[in-house]
PDB file of C-alpha atoms and ligand atoms in Angstrom:
ATOM      1  CA  MET A  70     -47.288  25.188  11.894  1.00 51.00           C
ATOM      2  CA  ALA A  71     -46.841  22.182   9.628  1.00 54.00           C
ATOM      3  CA  PRO A  72     -48.290  18.965  11.111  1.00 56.00           C
ATOM      4  CA  HIS A  73     -45.748  16.664  12.672  1.00 84.00           C
ATOM      5  CA  ILE A  74     -44.341  13.880  10.560  1.00 94.00           C
ATOM      6  CA  THR A  75     -46.028  10.575  11.365  1.00 95.00           C
ATOM      7  CA  LYS A  76     -45.197   8.357   8.401  1.00 97.00           C
ATOM      8  CA  ALA A  77     -42.150   6.230   7.765  1.00 97.00           C
ATOM      9  CA  VAL A  78     -41.233   4.022   4.851  1.00 98.00           C
ATOM     10  CA  ILE A  79     -38.997   1.030   5.540  1.00 97.00           C
ATOM     11  CA  PRO A  80     -37.580  -0.451   2.333  1.00 96.00           C
ATOM     12  CA  ALA A  81     -36.833  -4.109   2.953  1.00 94.00           C
ATOM     13  CA  ALA A  82     -37.247  -5.652  -0.481  1.00 93.00           C
ATOM     14  CA  GLY A  83     -33.583  -5.912  -1.469  1.00 91.00           C
ATOM     15  CA  LEU A  84     -32.158  -9.299  -2.424  1.00 89.00           C
ATOM     16  CA  GLY A  85     -29.418  -9.269   0.209  1.00 90.00           C
ATOM     17  CA  THR A  86     -26.857 -10.865  -2.092  1.00 92.00           C
ATOM     18  CA  ARG A  87     -23.949  -9.937   0.210  1.00 93.00           C
ATOM     19  CA  PHE A  88     -25.387 -12.378   2.745  1.00 92.00           C
ATOM     20  CA  LEU A  89     -25.984 -15.395   0.536  1.00 93.00           C
ATOM     21  CA  PRO A  90     -26.636 -18.223   1.154  1.00 93.00           C
ATOM     22  CA  ALA A  91     -28.262 -17.133   4.459  1.00 92.00           C
ATOM     23  CA  THR A  92     -30.631 -14.894   2.505  1.00 91.00           C
ATOM     24  CA  LYS A  93     -31.619 -17.407  -0.139  1.00 90.00           C
ATOM     25  CA  ALA A  94     -34.970 -18.090   1.519  1.00 88.00           C
ATOM     26  CA  MET A  95     -34.917 -15.620   4.408  1.00 90.00           C
ATOM     27  CA  PRO A  96     -34.898 -11.811   4.414  1.00 92.00           C
ATOM     28  CA  LYS A  97     -31.622 -10.307   5.609  1.00 92.00           C
ATOM     29  CA  GLU A  98     -33.690  -7.974   7.804  1.00 94.00           C
ATOM     30  CA  MET A  99     -34.712 -11.046   9.846  1.00 94.00           C
ATOM     31  CA  LEU A 100     -31.128 -12.005  10.730  1.00 94.00           C
ATOM     32  CA  PRO A 101     -30.894 -11.840  14.530  1.00 96.00           C
ATOM     33  CA  VAL A 102     -28.751  -9.147  16.089  1.00 96.00           C
ATOM     34  CA  VAL A 103     -28.173 -10.903  19.434  1.00 97.00           C
ATOM     35  CA  ASP A 104     -31.770 -12.070  19.957  1.00 94.00           C
ATOM     36  CA  LYS A 105     -33.922  -9.663  17.960  1.00 94.00           C
ATOM     37  CA  PRO A 106     -34.192  -9.462  14.180  1.00 95.00           C
ATOM     38  CA  ALA A 107     -32.552  -6.365  12.698  1.00 95.00           C
ATOM     39  CA  ILE A 108     -35.895  -5.068  11.454  1.00 95.00           C
ATOM     40  CA  GLN A 109     -37.286  -4.873  14.988  1.00 94.00           C
ATOM     41  CA  TYR A 110     -34.563  -2.410  16.024  1.00 95.00           C
ATOM     42  CA  VAL A 111     -35.489  -0.273  13.011  1.00 96.00           C
ATOM     43  CA  VAL A 112     -39.202  -0.309  13.841  1.00 95.00           C
ATOM     44  CA  GLU A 113     -38.417   0.528  17.479  1.00 94.00           C
ATOM     45  CA  GLU A 114     -36.301   3.471  16.335  1.00 96.00           C
ATOM     46  CA  ALA A 115     -39.127   4.812  14.160  1.00 96.00           C
ATOM     47  CA  VAL A 116     -41.597   4.518  17.032  1.00 94.00           C
ATOM     48  CA  ALA A 117     -39.161   6.215  19.452  1.00 94.00           C
ATOM     49  CA  ALA A 118     -38.964   9.144  17.008  1.00 95.00           C
ATOM     50  CA  GLY A 119     -42.758   9.544  17.165  1.00 94.00           C
ATOM     51  CA  LEU A 120     -43.571   7.848  13.856  1.00 95.00           C
ATOM     52  CA  THR A 121     -46.740   5.814  14.149  1.00 92.00           C
ATOM     53  CA  ASP A 122     -47.668   4.922  10.578  1.00 95.00           C
ATOM     54  CA  LEU A 123     -45.106   2.619   8.998  1.00 96.00           C
ATOM     55  CA  LEU A 124     -45.074   1.230   5.476  1.00 97.00           C
ATOM     56  CA  MET A 125     -42.704  -1.660   4.957  1.00 96.00           C
ATOM     57  CA  VAL A 126     -41.742  -2.320   1.344  1.00 96.00           C
ATOM     58  CA  THR A 127     -41.264  -6.066   0.982  1.00 94.00           C
ATOM     59  CA  GLY A 128     -40.983  -8.609  -1.800  1.00 88.00           C
ATOM     60  CA  ARG A 129     -40.329 -12.276  -2.567  1.00 79.00           C
ATOM     61  CA  ASN A 130     -39.300 -14.429   0.396  1.00 76.00           C
ATOM     62  CA  LYS A 131     -40.208 -11.663   2.828  1.00 77.00           C
ATOM     63  CA  TYR A 132     -43.236 -13.204   4.586  1.00 87.00           C
ATOM     64  CA  ALA A 133     -41.194 -13.689   7.747  1.00 92.00           C
ATOM     65  CA  LEU A 134     -41.116  -9.899   8.143  1.00 93.00           C
ATOM     66  CA  GLU A 135     -44.891  -9.680   8.217  1.00 91.00           C
ATOM     67  CA  ASN A 136     -45.201 -12.705  10.498  1.00 91.00           C
ATOM     68  CA  HIS A 137     -42.755 -11.223  12.982  1.00 91.00           C
ATOM     69  CA  PHE A 138     -44.994  -8.250  13.706  1.00 89.00           C
ATOM     70  CA  ASP A 139     -48.176 -10.362  14.027  1.00 83.00           C
ATOM     71  CA  ARG A 140     -49.512 -11.918  17.217  1.00 81.00           C
ATOM     72  CA  VAL A 141     -48.969 -15.647  17.595  1.00 83.00           C
ATOM     73  CA  ALA A 142     -51.818 -16.713  19.876  1.00 84.00           C
ATOM     74  CA  GLU A 143     -50.670 -20.342  20.339  1.00 86.00           C
ATOM     75  CA  LEU A 144     -47.163 -19.288  21.333  1.00 87.00           C
ATOM     76  CA  GLU A 145     -48.508 -16.711  23.769  1.00 87.00           C
ATOM     77  CA  ALA A 146     -50.886 -19.284  25.311  1.00 87.00           C
ATOM     78  CA  THR A 147     -48.080 -21.837  25.730  1.00 89.00           C
ATOM     79  CA  LEU A 148     -45.745 -19.343  27.400  1.00 87.00           C
ATOM     80  CA  GLU A 149     -48.556 -18.098  29.625  1.00 87.00           C
ATOM     81  CA  ALA A 150     -49.452 -21.641  30.692  1.00 89.00           C
ATOM     82  CA  LYS A 151     -45.795 -22.251  31.570  1.00 89.00           C
ATOM     83  CA  GLY A 152     -45.683 -18.991  33.509  1.00 89.00           C
ATOM     84  CA  ASP A 153     -42.712 -17.846  31.410  1.00 87.00           C
ATOM     85  CA  LEU A 154     -43.564 -14.162  31.555  1.00 86.00           C
ATOM     86  CA  ALA A 155     -40.163 -12.857  30.447  1.00 86.00           C
ATOM     87  CA  LYS A 156     -40.375 -14.775  27.173  1.00 84.00           C
ATOM     88  CA  LEU A 157     -44.021 -13.803  26.772  1.00 85.00           C
ATOM     89  CA  ARG A 158     -43.033 -10.135  27.083  1.00 82.00           C
ATOM     90  CA  SER A 159     -40.236 -10.555  24.526  1.00 83.00           C
ATOM     91  CA  VAL A 160     -42.637 -12.199  22.069  1.00 82.00           C
ATOM     92  CA  ASN A 161     -45.214  -9.458  22.545  1.00 82.00           C
ATOM     93  CA  GLU A 162     -42.730  -6.625  22.152  1.00 78.00           C
ATOM     94  CA  SER A 163     -42.884  -6.698  18.384  1.00 77.00           C
ATOM     95  CA  THR A 164     -46.682  -6.643  18.149  1.00 80.00           C
ATOM     96  CA  GLY A 165     -48.791  -3.551  18.531  1.00 76.00           C
ATOM     97  CA  MET A 166     -45.794  -1.183  18.443  1.00 80.00           C
ATOM     98  CA  ALA A 167     -47.173   0.799  15.531  1.00 83.00           C
ATOM     99  CA  ASN A 168     -49.512   0.570  12.596  1.00 88.00           C
ATOM    100  CA  ILE A 169     -47.480  -1.423  10.092  1.00 93.00           C
ATOM    101  CA  HIS A 170     -48.630  -1.642   6.486  1.00 94.00           C
ATOM    102  CA  TYR A 171     -46.958  -3.699   3.789  1.00 95.00           C
ATOM    103  CA  PHE A 172     -46.450  -3.089   0.104  1.00 95.00           C
ATOM    104  CA  ARG A 173     -44.806  -5.531  -2.245  1.00 94.00           C
ATOM    105  CA  GLN A 174     -42.212  -4.262  -4.658  1.00 94.00           C
ATOM    106  CA  GLY A 175     -42.855  -6.804  -7.399  1.00 89.00           C
ATOM    107  CA  ASP A 176     -39.478  -6.291  -9.006  1.00 91.00           C
ATOM    108  CA  PRO A 177     -36.599  -4.998  -6.845  1.00 91.00           C
ATOM    109  CA  LYS A 178     -35.429  -2.254  -9.201  1.00 95.00           C
ATOM    110  CA  GLY A 179     -33.515  -0.325  -6.594  1.00 96.00           C
ATOM    111  CA  LEU A 180     -33.945   1.781  -3.462  1.00 96.00           C
ATOM    112  CA  GLY A 181     -35.421   4.716  -5.386  1.00 97.00           C
ATOM    113  CA  HIS A 182     -38.010   2.409  -6.922  1.00 97.00           C
ATOM    114  CA  ALA A 183     -38.810   0.959  -3.473  1.00 97.00           C
ATOM    115  CA  VAL A 184     -39.437   4.453  -2.070  1.00 98.00           C
ATOM    116  CA  LEU A 185     -41.606   5.343  -5.070  1.00 97.00           C
ATOM    117  CA  GLN A 186     -43.934   2.442  -4.168  1.00 96.00           C
ATOM    118  CA  ALA A 187     -44.907   4.433  -1.049  1.00 97.00           C
ATOM    119  CA  ARG A 188     -46.323   7.349  -3.010  1.00 97.00           C
ATOM    120  CA  MET A 189     -50.029   6.539  -2.579  1.00 96.00           C
ATOM    121  CA  HIS A 190     -49.615   5.710   1.097  1.00 96.00           C
ATOM    122  CA  VAL A 191     -47.616   8.816   1.975  1.00 97.00           C
ATOM    123  CA  GLY A 192     -49.558  11.396  -0.047  1.00 95.00           C
ATOM    124  CA  ARG A 193     -48.285  14.992  -0.081  1.00 95.00           C
ATOM    125  CA  GLU A 194     -46.580  15.220   3.298  1.00 96.00           C
ATOM    126  CA  PRO A 195     -42.988  14.879   4.474  1.00 98.00           C
ATOM    127  CA  PHE A 196     -42.027  11.376   5.601  1.00 98.00           C
ATOM    128  CA  ALA A 197     -39.078   9.427   6.953  1.00 98.00           C
ATOM    129  CA  VAL A 198     -37.236   6.570   5.261  1.00 98.00           C
ATOM    130  CA  LEU A 199     -35.349   4.015   7.380  1.00 98.00           C
ATOM    131  CA  LEU A 200     -33.418   1.279   5.626  1.00 97.00           C
ATOM    132  CA  GLY A 201     -34.333  -2.102   7.074  1.00 90.00           C
ATOM    133  CA  ASP A 202     -30.740  -3.311   7.367  1.00 90.00           C
ATOM    134  CA  ASP A 203     -29.160  -0.159   8.801  1.00 93.00           C
ATOM    135  CA  LEU A 204     -29.129   0.057  12.609  1.00 95.00           C
ATOM    136  CA  ILE A 205     -28.649   3.239  14.592  1.00 96.00           C
ATOM    137  CA  ASP A 206     -27.847   2.599  18.238  1.00 94.00           C
ATOM    138  CA  ALA A 207     -30.837   3.640  20.369  1.00 92.00           C
ATOM    139  CA  ARG A 208     -28.411   5.476  22.702  1.00 92.00           C
ATOM    140  CA  ASP A 209     -27.420   7.864  19.882  1.00 94.00           C
ATOM    141  CA  PRO A 210     -30.732   9.237  18.573  1.00 90.00           C
ATOM    142  CA  LEU A 211     -30.548  10.623  15.046  1.00 96.00           C
ATOM    143  CA  LEU A 212     -33.994  10.566  13.504  1.00 97.00           C
ATOM    144  CA  GLN A 213     -35.531  13.017  15.984  1.00 96.00           C
ATOM    145  CA  ARG A 214     -32.842  15.551  15.073  1.00 96.00           C
ATOM    146  CA  MET A 215     -33.429  15.009  11.353  1.00 97.00           C
ATOM    147  CA  ILE A 216     -37.193  15.499  11.752  1.00 97.00           C
ATOM    148  CA  LEU A 217     -36.593  18.794  13.582  1.00 96.00           C
ATOM    149  CA  GLU A 218     -34.268  19.984  10.807  1.00 96.00           C
ATOM    150  CA  GLN A 219     -36.802  19.012   8.144  1.00 97.00           C
ATOM    151  CA  GLU A 220     -39.511  20.979   9.933  1.00 96.00           C
ATOM    152  CA  LYS A 221     -37.265  23.961  10.532  1.00 95.00           C
ATOM    153  CA  ARG A 222     -35.887  24.215   6.976  1.00 96.00           C
ATOM    154  CA  ASN A 223     -38.819  22.759   5.023  1.00 96.00           C
ATOM    155  CA  ALA A 224     -36.201  20.816   3.040  1.00 97.00           C
ATOM    156  CA  SER A 225     -35.289  17.165   2.626  1.00 98.00           C
ATOM    157  CA  VAL A 226     -32.733  15.855   5.101  1.00 98.00           C
ATOM    158  CA  VAL A 227     -30.332  12.920   4.856  1.00 98.00           C
ATOM    159  CA  ALA A 228     -28.020  11.389   7.455  1.00 98.00           C
ATOM    160  CA  LEU A 229     -24.297  11.677   6.733  1.00 98.00           C
ATOM    161  CA  LEU A 230     -21.394   9.736   8.182  1.00 97.00           C
ATOM    162  CA  GLU A 231     -17.740  10.672   7.722  1.00 96.00           C
ATOM    163  CA  VAL A 232     -16.084   7.518   6.408  1.00 95.00           C
ATOM    164  CA  ASP A 233     -12.534   6.637   5.537  1.00 94.00           C
ATOM    165  CA  PRO A 234     -11.974   7.783   1.903  1.00 95.00           C
ATOM    166  CA  SER A 235     -11.176   4.170   0.970  1.00 94.00           C
ATOM    167  CA  GLN A 236     -14.783   3.244   1.874  1.00 94.00           C
ATOM    168  CA  ILE A 237     -16.668   5.992   0.045  1.00 96.00           C
ATOM    169  CA  HIS A 238     -17.172   3.829  -3.058  1.00 95.00           C
ATOM    170  CA  LEU A 239     -19.685   1.802  -1.033  1.00 93.00           C
ATOM    171  CA  TYR A 240     -21.992   4.774  -0.407  1.00 93.00           C
ATOM    172  CA  GLY A 241     -23.647   7.818  -1.918  1.00 92.00           C
ATOM    173  CA  ALA A 242     -21.244  10.742  -1.371  1.00 95.00           C
ATOM    174  CA  ALA A 243     -22.212  14.378  -0.757  1.00 96.00           C
ATOM    175  CA  ALA A 244     -20.660  17.696  -1.719  1.00 96.00           C
ATOM    176  CA  VAL A 245     -21.462  19.985   1.205  1.00 96.00           C
ATOM    177  CA  GLU A 246     -21.405  23.581   2.438  1.00 96.00           C
ATOM    178  CA  ALA A 247     -21.370  24.525   6.122  1.00 96.00           C
ATOM    179  CA  THR A 248     -24.426  26.107   7.762  1.00 96.00           C
ATOM    180  CA  ASP A 249     -24.643  28.097  10.987  1.00 94.00           C
ATOM    181  CA  ASP A 250     -25.674  24.922  12.797  1.00 93.00           C
ATOM    182  CA  GLU A 251     -23.018  22.542  13.980  1.00 89.00           C
ATOM    183  CA  ASP A 252     -23.419  19.138  12.335  1.00 94.00           C
ATOM    184  CA  VAL A 253     -25.855  20.403   9.708  1.00 97.00           C
ATOM    185  CA  VAL A 254     -24.621  20.976   6.155  1.00 97.00           C
ATOM    186  CA  ARG A 255     -26.268  22.065   2.950  1.00 97.00           C
ATOM    187  CA  ILE A 256     -25.845  19.515   0.199  1.00 97.00           C
ATOM    188  CA  THR A 257     -24.829  20.938  -3.142  1.00 97.00           C
ATOM    189  CA  GLY A 258     -24.392  17.662  -5.006  1.00 95.00           C
ATOM    190  CA  LEU A 259     -24.597  13.899  -4.592  1.00 94.00           C
ATOM    191  CA  VAL A 260     -23.055  10.972  -6.399  1.00 91.00           C
ATOM    192  CA  GLU A 261     -23.801   7.271  -5.912  1.00 89.00           C
ATOM    193  CA  LYS A 262     -20.840   4.997  -5.150  1.00 92.00           C
ATOM    194  CA  PRO A 263     -18.030   7.189  -6.539  1.00 93.00           C
ATOM    195  CA  SER A 264     -14.406   6.109  -6.722  1.00 94.00           C
ATOM    196  CA  ALA A 265     -12.185   7.518  -3.956  1.00 93.00           C
ATOM    197  CA  GLU A 266     -10.560   9.844  -6.533  1.00 93.00           C
ATOM    198  CA  SER A 267     -13.809  11.275  -7.903  1.00 93.00           C
ATOM    199  CA  ALA A 268     -15.768  11.512  -4.605  1.00 94.00           C
ATOM    200  CA  PRO A 269     -16.785  15.091  -3.716  1.00 94.00           C
ATOM    201  CA  SER A 270     -16.057  14.407  -0.012  1.00 95.00           C
ATOM    202  CA  ASN A 271     -15.913  11.555   2.477  1.00 95.00           C
ATOM    203  CA  PHE A 272     -19.427  12.351   3.743  1.00 97.00           C
ATOM    204  CA  ALA A 273     -21.413   9.179   3.066  1.00 97.00           C
ATOM    205  CA  ILE A 274     -25.199   8.945   3.063  1.00 97.00           C
ATOM    206  CA  ILE A 275     -26.448   6.350   5.545  1.00 97.00           C
ATOM    207  CA  GLY A 276     -29.882   4.784   5.747  1.00 96.00           C
ATOM    208  CA  ARG A 277     -31.993   7.549   7.292  1.00 98.00           C
ATOM    209  CA  TYR A 278     -33.840  10.200   5.304  1.00 98.00           C
ATOM    210  CA  VAL A 279     -36.622  12.696   5.999  1.00 98.00           C
ATOM    211  CA  LEU A 280     -37.990  13.704   2.635  1.00 98.00           C
ATOM    212  CA  ARG A 281     -40.386  16.142   1.081  1.00 98.00           C
ATOM    213  CA  PRO A 282     -43.023  14.494  -1.111  1.00 97.00           C
ATOM    214  CA  GLU A 283     -41.570  16.167  -4.217  1.00 97.00           C
ATOM    215  CA  VAL A 284     -39.133  13.240  -4.152  1.00 98.00           C
ATOM    216  CA  PHE A 285     -41.888  11.110  -5.714  1.00 98.00           C
ATOM    217  CA  ASP A 286     -42.230  13.496  -8.681  1.00 97.00           C
ATOM    218  CA  VAL A 287     -38.483  13.282  -9.222  1.00 97.00           C
ATOM    219  CA  LEU A 288     -38.239   9.512  -8.707  1.00 98.00           C
ATOM    220  CA  GLU A 289     -40.938   8.938 -11.284  1.00 97.00           C
ATOM    221  CA  LYS A 290     -38.649  10.487 -13.883  1.00 97.00           C
ATOM    222  CA  THR A 291     -35.388   8.995 -12.591  1.00 96.00           C
ATOM    223  CA  GLU A 292     -33.774   6.555 -14.997  1.00 95.00           C
ATOM    224  CA  PRO A 293     -31.809   3.529 -13.727  1.00 94.00           C
ATOM    225  CA  GLY A 294     -28.318   4.593 -12.629  1.00 93.00           C
ATOM    226  CA  LYS A 295     -25.429   2.762 -10.923  1.00 91.00           C
ATOM    227  CA  GLY A 296     -25.899  -1.011 -11.092  1.00 91.00           C
ATOM    228  CA  GLY A 297     -28.909  -0.586 -13.388  1.00 94.00           C
ATOM    229  CA  GLU A 298     -31.020   0.369 -10.330  1.00 95.00           C
ATOM    230  CA  ILE A 299     -33.264   3.383  -9.769  1.00 96.00           C
ATOM    231  CA  GLN A 300     -31.178   5.214  -7.216  1.00 95.00           C
ATOM    232  CA  LEU A 301     -32.600   7.418  -4.460  1.00 97.00           C
ATOM    233  CA  THR A 302     -29.284   9.293  -4.493  1.00 95.00           C
ATOM    234  CA  ASP A 303     -29.853  10.339  -8.124  1.00 95.00           C
ATOM    235  CA  ALA A 304     -33.285  11.755  -7.252  1.00 97.00           C
ATOM    236  CA  LEU A 305     -31.825  13.611  -4.258  1.00 97.00           C
ATOM    237  CA  GLN A 306     -29.099  15.052  -6.480  1.00 96.00           C
ATOM    238  CA  ARG A 307     -31.787  16.571  -8.684  1.00 96.00           C
ATOM    239  CA  MET A 308     -33.558  17.963  -5.619  1.00 97.00           C
ATOM    240  CA  ALA A 309     -30.326  19.407  -4.224  1.00 96.00           C
ATOM    241  CA  VAL A 310     -29.820  21.521  -7.354  1.00 96.00           C
ATOM    242  CA  ALA A 311     -33.466  22.655  -7.585  1.00 95.00           C
ATOM    243  CA  PRO A 312     -34.131  24.180  -4.152  1.00 94.00           C
ATOM    244  CA  ASP A 313     -36.716  26.620  -5.547  1.00 94.00           C
ATOM    245  CA  TRP A 314     -39.380  23.912  -5.823  1.00 95.00           C
ATOM    246  CA  THR A 315     -37.928  21.051  -3.748  1.00 95.00           C
ATOM    247  CA  GLY A 316     -36.654  22.999  -0.715  1.00 96.00           C
ATOM    248  CA  GLY A 317     -33.152  21.597  -1.315  1.00 97.00           C
ATOM    249  CA  VAL A 318     -31.340  18.898   0.636  1.00 98.00           C
ATOM    250  CA  TYR A 319     -29.511  19.171   3.977  1.00 98.00           C
ATOM    251  CA  GLY A 320     -27.375  16.655   5.812  1.00 98.00           C
ATOM    252  CA  VAL A 321     -27.224  15.940   9.542  1.00 98.00           C
ATOM    253  CA  VAL A 322     -23.770  14.600  10.362  1.00 98.00           C
ATOM    254  CA  PHE A 323     -24.047  11.539  12.590  1.00 97.00           C
ATOM    255  CA  ARG A 324     -21.243  10.779  15.032  1.00 96.00           C
ATOM    256  CA  GLY A 325     -22.860   7.919  16.960  1.00 95.00           C
ATOM    257  CA  ARG A 326     -22.888   4.150  16.709  1.00 95.00           C
ATOM    258  CA  ARG A 327     -24.256   2.600  13.525  1.00 95.00           C
ATOM    259  CA  TYR A 328     -24.254  -0.971  12.228  1.00 94.00           C
ATOM    260  CA  ASP A 329     -24.825  -1.976   8.614  1.00 92.00           C
ATOM    261  CA  THR A 330     -26.304  -5.412   9.170  1.00 92.00           C
ATOM    262  CA  GLY A 331     -26.392  -6.052   5.420  1.00 90.00           C
ATOM    263  CA  ASP A 332     -22.594  -6.296   5.523  1.00 92.00           C
ATOM    264  CA  LYS A 333     -21.039  -9.419   7.058  1.00 94.00           C
ATOM    265  CA  ILE A 334     -18.236  -7.773   9.023  1.00 94.00           C
ATOM    266  CA  ASP A 335     -20.443  -4.987  10.351  1.00 94.00           C
ATOM    267  CA  TYR A 336     -23.098  -7.535  11.296  1.00 96.00           C
ATOM    268  CA  ILE A 337     -20.596  -9.564  13.317  1.00 96.00           C
ATOM    269  CA  LYS A 338     -19.261  -6.415  14.999  1.00 95.00           C
ATOM    270  CA  ALA A 339     -22.809  -5.353  15.929  1.00 95.00           C
ATOM    271  CA  ILE A 340     -23.549  -8.652  17.622  1.00 97.00           C
ATOM    272  CA  VAL A 341     -20.266  -8.746  19.549  1.00 97.00           C
ATOM    273  CA  GLN A 342     -20.565  -5.124  20.656  1.00 96.00           C
ATOM    274  CA  LEU A 343     -24.238  -5.187  21.634  1.00 96.00           C
ATOM    275  CA  ALA A 344     -24.015  -8.578  23.356  1.00 97.00           C
ATOM    276  CA  SER A 345     -20.927  -7.622  25.345  1.00 97.00           C
ATOM    277  CA  GLU A 346     -22.728  -4.503  26.611  1.00 96.00           C
ATOM    278  CA  ARG A 347     -25.847  -6.394  27.698  1.00 96.00           C
ATOM    279  CA  GLU A 348     -26.409  -6.986  31.400  1.00 96.00           C
ATOM    280  CA  ASP A 349     -27.603 -10.554  30.902  1.00 95.00           C
ATOM    281  CA  LEU A 350     -24.868 -11.644  28.473  1.00 97.00           C
ATOM    282  CA  GLY A 351     -21.933  -9.274  28.988  1.00 97.00           C
ATOM    283  CA  PRO A 352     -20.596 -10.655  32.305  1.00 98.00           C
ATOM    284  CA  GLU A 353     -20.062 -14.082  30.729  1.00 97.00           C
ATOM    285  CA  LEU A 354     -19.126 -12.906  27.239  1.00 97.00           C
ATOM    286  CA  ARG A 355     -16.575 -10.197  28.076  1.00 97.00           C
ATOM    287  CA  PRO A 356     -14.016 -12.385  29.907  1.00 97.00           C
ATOM    288  CA  TRP A 357     -14.337 -15.033  27.197  1.00 97.00           C
ATOM    289  CA  LEU A 358     -13.805 -12.391  24.487  1.00 97.00           C
ATOM    290  CA  LYS A 359     -10.676 -11.064  26.205  1.00 95.00           C
ATOM    291  CA  GLN A 360      -9.267 -14.554  26.548  1.00 95.00           C
ATOM    292  CA  PHE A 361     -10.140 -15.377  22.927  1.00 95.00           C
ATOM    293  CA  VAL A 362      -8.566 -12.165  21.612  1.00 94.00           C
ATOM    294  CA  GLY A 363      -5.399 -13.084  23.489  1.00 92.00           C
ATOM    295  CA  THR A 364      -5.161 -16.281  21.449  1.00 94.00           C
ATOM    296  CA  LEU A 365      -5.365 -14.438  18.106  1.00 91.00           C
ATOM    297  CA  GLN A 366      -2.304 -14.010  15.964  1.00 83.00           C
ATOM    298  CA  ASP A 367      -1.892 -11.337  13.260  1.00 76.00           C
TER     299      ASP A 367
HETATM  300  P1  UTP B 695     -28.853  -2.661  -0.561  1.00 85.79           P
HETATM  301  O1  UTP B 695     -28.041  -1.730  -1.341  1.00 85.79           O
HETATM  302  O2  UTP B 695     -28.325  -3.133   0.750  1.00 85.79           O
HETATM  303  O3  UTP B 695     -29.221  -3.888  -1.520  1.00 85.79           O
HETATM  304  O4  UTP B 695     -30.254  -1.975  -0.338  1.00 85.79           O
HETATM  305  P2  UTP B 695     -29.756  -5.316  -1.179  1.00 85.79           P
HETATM  306  O5  UTP B 695     -30.247  -5.930  -2.431  1.00 85.79           O
HETATM  307  O6  UTP B 695     -30.768  -5.273  -0.055  1.00 85.79           O
HETATM  308  O7  UTP B 695     -28.486  -6.112  -0.608  1.00 85.79           O
HETATM  309  P3  UTP B 695     -27.154  -6.646  -1.357  1.00 85.79           P
HETATM  310  O8  UTP B 695     -26.334  -5.436  -1.668  1.00 85.79           O
HETATM  311  O9  UTP B 695     -27.598  -7.428  -2.550  1.00 85.79           O
HETATM  312  O10 UTP B 695     -26.514  -7.528  -0.319  1.00 85.79           O
HETATM  313  C1  UTP B 695     -30.413  -0.912   0.577  1.00 85.79           C
HETATM  314  C2  UTP B 695     -31.827  -0.946   1.150  1.00 85.79           C
HETATM  315  O11 UTP B 695     -32.776  -0.791   0.112  1.00 85.79           O
HETATM  316  C3  UTP B 695     -33.687  -1.866   0.085  1.00 85.79           C
HETATM  317  C4  UTP B 695     -32.970  -3.002   0.799  1.00 85.79           C
HETATM  318  O12 UTP B 695     -33.906  -3.916   1.360  1.00 85.79           O
HETATM  319  C5  UTP B 695     -32.157  -2.249   1.845  1.00 85.79           C
HETATM  320  O13 UTP B 695     -32.957  -1.923   2.969  1.00 85.79           O
HETATM  321  N1  UTP B 695     -34.029  -2.163  -1.317  1.00 85.79           N
HETATM  322  C6  UTP B 695     -33.033  -2.237  -2.245  1.00 85.79           C
HETATM  323  C7  UTP B 695     -35.346  -2.346  -1.673  1.00 85.79           C
HETATM  324  O14 UTP B 695     -36.264  -2.286  -0.819  1.00 85.79           O
HETATM  325  N2  UTP B 695     -35.634  -2.590  -2.983  1.00 85.79           N
HETATM  326  C8  UTP B 695     -34.685  -2.672  -3.928  1.00 85.79           C
HETATM  327  O15 UTP B 695     -35.028  -2.871  -5.106  1.00 85.79           O
HETATM  328  C9  UTP B 695     -33.341  -2.498  -3.545  1.00 85.79           C
END
């Protein structure tokens, strides 16, 4: 039996230009989704999937990410002295969840380049990649399923979402073949951000991957692609067509709730949806939302 996967890489070094000016001096992964920064949901998801050794890839202006997962003794002491135990618990939630290591990507040359920075830390074992701005609702677990598929097939596994064809140009798109398992497909080809006309399907890659370490050997030789960036999708394309030594690439089709917090509209939707479902906020927010929607004109 192969040992269970324990390592996850969380790339969070992107510039976040879609969210300027908010991200001029602050990482987009620290933007609050209701009352927790996006990155904390991602770390919680990794921990819930049994991953205990996390490497966050960070860069310029990203100190807030590291600070968020540290203890703040003065804050804890103040809350304790006030007897505010609920707030103390919320502050402590983000510390001690997992072993978090940090690596700086000196020059943000793309997602593929960010993943390549993890090579020394990961070594020669399969590992997960969770994008720091992509949220999967905790009620719709995905990563556990992907880890099982990786272990079963000894291949690399990506998460796929069926999107409207008009949106496929925003994603990596996959050409797929069915397998005997429902919601698992074999990937025969991948292309980064294709036009709607040239896309091989409307299966889009979203920000969860469970990869074999051969990805590092491929990434090392991957030239900059779309947008002048070293693309993870390009490396996965090469792995998909060389299953003899890479194990190939499979996709788990995700049908749950997902929020791309790097995108303004999706970010707003995530906050409204999650807040309106919360026990502490929903009862006040929902009636207000209904009333507000009633005032909207097309
Ligand atoms: P995005 O494609 O969202 O790029 O990166 P970005 O630069 O963060 O944001 P925009 O498009 O300018 O608004 C996808 C993921 O890859 C990480 C990002 O942090 C995000 O989690 N990334 C991207 C890196 O870690 N390094 C890079 O060089 C590029």
